[in-house]
């Protein structure tokens, strides 16, 4: 029984050792590297937040006619990078009905610049994953 806590402690210590900063403390130039798992001080955000994003989607997102005719519904997941200047890059569809992909790509390409993420007081690029829900209303 005592082996489990000791093993956990050893694993934790090895992670702490690996996470130590390799830049000397007297270095005058601090390098900030971000990756998709890093917790950011301020996440990137669409201007106006969630409400602004929903308004933009309501005005811009067009349900493809082909998908309507075929009664195709579902969730399309897209991922993209919000660059330091707020522009979107590396837009890609991760999953969802293929007939709906062009609508998502179009709306992301039309998106105005976002507020970029901030880490250590500096603007940094960040990765975003966004679901787009497509649901047809039934006529009564």
Short mmCIF file of C-alpha atoms in Angstrom, two decimals:
data_model
loop_
_atom_site.label_atom_id
_atom_site.label_comp_id
_atom_site.label_asym_id
_atom_site.label_seq_id
_atom_site.Cartn_x
_atom_site.Cartn_y
_atom_site.Cartn_z
CA UNK A 1 0.00 0.00 0.00
CA UNK A 2 2.84 2.42 0.79
CA UNK A 3 4.28 1.97 -2.70
CA UNK A 4 1.42 3.81 -4.41
CA UNK A 5 1.88 7.17 -2.59
CA UNK A 6 5.65 6.98 -3.01
CA UNK A 7 5.30 6.24 -6.74
CA UNK A 8 2.88 9.17 -7.12
CA UNK A 9 5.30 11.44 -5.28
CA UNK A 10 8.18 10.38 -7.54
CA UNK A 11 6.08 11.03 -10.65
CA UNK A 12 5.06 14.45 -9.32
CA UNK A 13 8.68 15.37 -8.53
CA UNK A 14 9.78 14.34 -12.04
CA UNK A 15 7.12 16.65 -13.55
CA UNK A 16 8.22 19.53 -11.33
CA UNK A 17 11.85 19.03 -12.35
CA UNK A 18 10.92 18.97 -16.05
CA UNK A 19 8.79 22.13 -15.68
CA UNK A 20 11.62 24.26 -14.31
CA UNK A 21 12.61 27.30 -16.35
CA UNK A 22 15.74 26.70 -18.47
CA UNK A 23 16.35 30.44 -19.01
CA UNK A 24 18.93 31.82 -16.59
CA UNK A 25 17.36 34.20 -14.04
CA UNK A 26 19.78 37.00 -15.00
CA UNK A 27 18.77 36.79 -18.67
CA UNK A 28 17.68 40.20 -19.94
CA UNK A 29 15.47 38.73 -22.64
CA UNK A 30 12.55 36.59 -21.47
CA UNK A 31 11.14 34.20 -24.06
CA UNK A 32 7.49 33.23 -23.73
CA UNK A 33 6.46 30.08 -25.52
CA UNK A 34 2.84 29.05 -25.59
CA UNK A 35 1.30 25.76 -26.53
CA UNK A 36 -2.24 24.47 -26.75
CA UNK A 37 -2.18 23.21 -23.16
CA UNK A 38 -0.97 26.41 -21.50
CA UNK A 39 -3.39 28.30 -19.25
CA UNK A 40 -3.52 31.86 -20.54
CA UNK A 41 -3.93 34.95 -18.38
CA UNK A 42 -6.58 36.26 -20.79
CA UNK A 43 -8.18 34.02 -23.41
CA UNK A 44 -8.76 35.31 -26.93
CA UNK A 45 -12.29 36.55 -27.43
CA UNK A 46 -14.60 37.75 -30.17
CA UNK A 47 -15.35 41.50 -29.91
CA UNK A 48 -18.44 41.80 -27.73
CA UNK A 49 -17.86 38.40 -26.13
CA UNK A 50 -20.38 35.60 -26.46
CA UNK A 51 -23.24 38.00 -27.21
CA UNK A 52 -21.23 39.64 -30.00
CA UNK A 53 -20.28 36.23 -31.41
CA UNK A 54 -23.91 35.08 -31.44
CA UNK A 55 -25.01 38.30 -33.19
CA UNK A 56 -22.27 37.89 -35.78
CA UNK A 57 -23.31 34.28 -36.43
CA UNK A 58 -27.00 35.23 -36.69
CA UNK A 59 -26.13 37.84 -39.36
CA UNK A 60 -23.47 35.90 -41.23
CA UNK A 61 -23.91 32.13 -40.95
CA UNK A 62 -25.94 30.76 -43.85
CA UNK A 63 -27.48 27.29 -43.72
CA UNK A 64 -26.49 25.69 -47.06
CA UNK A 65 -29.43 25.07 -49.42
CA UNK A 66 -28.12 21.61 -50.27
CA UNK A 67 -28.12 20.67 -46.58
CA UNK A 68 -31.66 22.02 -46.15
CA UNK A 69 -32.92 20.00 -49.13
CA UNK A 70 -31.29 16.84 -47.75
CA UNK A 71 -32.51 17.57 -44.19
CA UNK A 72 -28.92 17.52 -42.89
CA UNK A 73 -28.41 18.73 -39.34
CA UNK A 74 -25.65 18.40 -36.80
CA UNK A 75 -22.68 20.00 -35.13
CA UNK A 76 -19.60 21.06 -37.05
CA UNK A 77 -16.44 21.50 -34.99
CA UNK A 78 -13.84 23.92 -36.29
CA UNK A 79 -10.46 24.85 -34.92
CA UNK A 80 -8.37 27.89 -35.68
CA UNK A 81 -5.66 30.14 -34.36
CA UNK A 82 -6.28 33.67 -33.14
CA UNK A 83 -3.05 35.45 -34.06
CA UNK A 84 -1.36 38.19 -32.04
CA UNK A 85 -3.05 40.80 -34.25
CA UNK A 86 -6.48 39.17 -33.74
CA UNK A 87 -6.77 37.71 -37.23
CA UNK A 88 -7.77 34.07 -37.68
CA UNK A 89 -5.45 31.55 -39.32
CA UNK A 90 -5.11 27.80 -39.80
CA UNK A 91 -8.89 27.38 -39.98
CA UNK A 92 -9.80 23.71 -40.19
CA UNK A 93 -12.90 21.57 -39.82
CA UNK A 94 -12.46 18.79 -37.29
CA UNK A 95 -15.76 16.95 -37.64
CA UNK A 96 -19.40 17.20 -38.63
CA UNK A 97 -21.56 16.72 -41.73
CA UNK A 98 -19.50 17.64 -44.79
CA UNK A 99 -22.41 19.46 -46.44
CA UNK A 100 -22.22 22.04 -43.62
CA UNK A 101 -18.46 22.63 -43.75
CA UNK A 102 -18.52 25.41 -46.39
CA UNK A 103 -20.87 27.52 -44.26
CA UNK A 104 -18.54 27.30 -41.26
CA UNK A 105 -15.44 28.05 -43.32
CA UNK A 106 -17.16 31.06 -44.89
CA UNK A 107 -18.28 32.53 -41.57
CA UNK A 108 -14.83 32.15 -40.02
CA UNK A 109 -13.17 33.75 -43.04
CA UNK A 110 -15.58 36.71 -42.72
CA UNK A 111 -14.93 37.12 -39.01
CA UNK A 112 -13.54 40.46 -37.89
CA UNK A 113 -10.37 40.40 -35.81
CA UNK A 114 -10.70 38.97 -32.33
CA UNK A 115 -9.13 40.27 -29.14
CA UNK A 116 -5.94 38.18 -28.89
CA UNK A 117 -4.93 36.15 -25.86
CA UNK A 118 -2.54 37.64 -23.33
CA UNK A 119 0.24 35.86 -21.46
CA UNK A 120 2.74 37.64 -19.19
CA UNK A 121 1.31 40.98 -20.33
CA UNK A 122 2.01 40.26 -24.01
CA UNK A 123 -0.32 39.38 -26.86
CA UNK A 124 0.12 35.77 -27.95
CA UNK A 125 -1.52 33.53 -30.50
CA UNK A 126 -3.96 30.97 -29.17
CA UNK A 127 -5.82 27.93 -30.40
CA UNK A 128 -9.60 27.83 -30.39
CA UNK A 129 -12.08 25.05 -30.94
CA UNK A 130 -15.61 26.11 -31.78
CA UNK A 131 -18.80 24.08 -32.31
CA UNK A 132 -21.38 25.28 -34.83
CA UNK A 133 -24.88 23.87 -34.33
CA UNK A 134 -27.10 23.41 -37.36
CA UNK A 135 -30.73 22.51 -36.68
CA UNK A 136 -33.65 22.80 -39.04
CA UNK A 137 -36.91 24.10 -37.66
CA UNK A 138 -39.87 21.86 -38.38
CA UNK A 139 -42.77 23.53 -40.16
CA UNK A 140 -46.06 23.21 -38.33
#
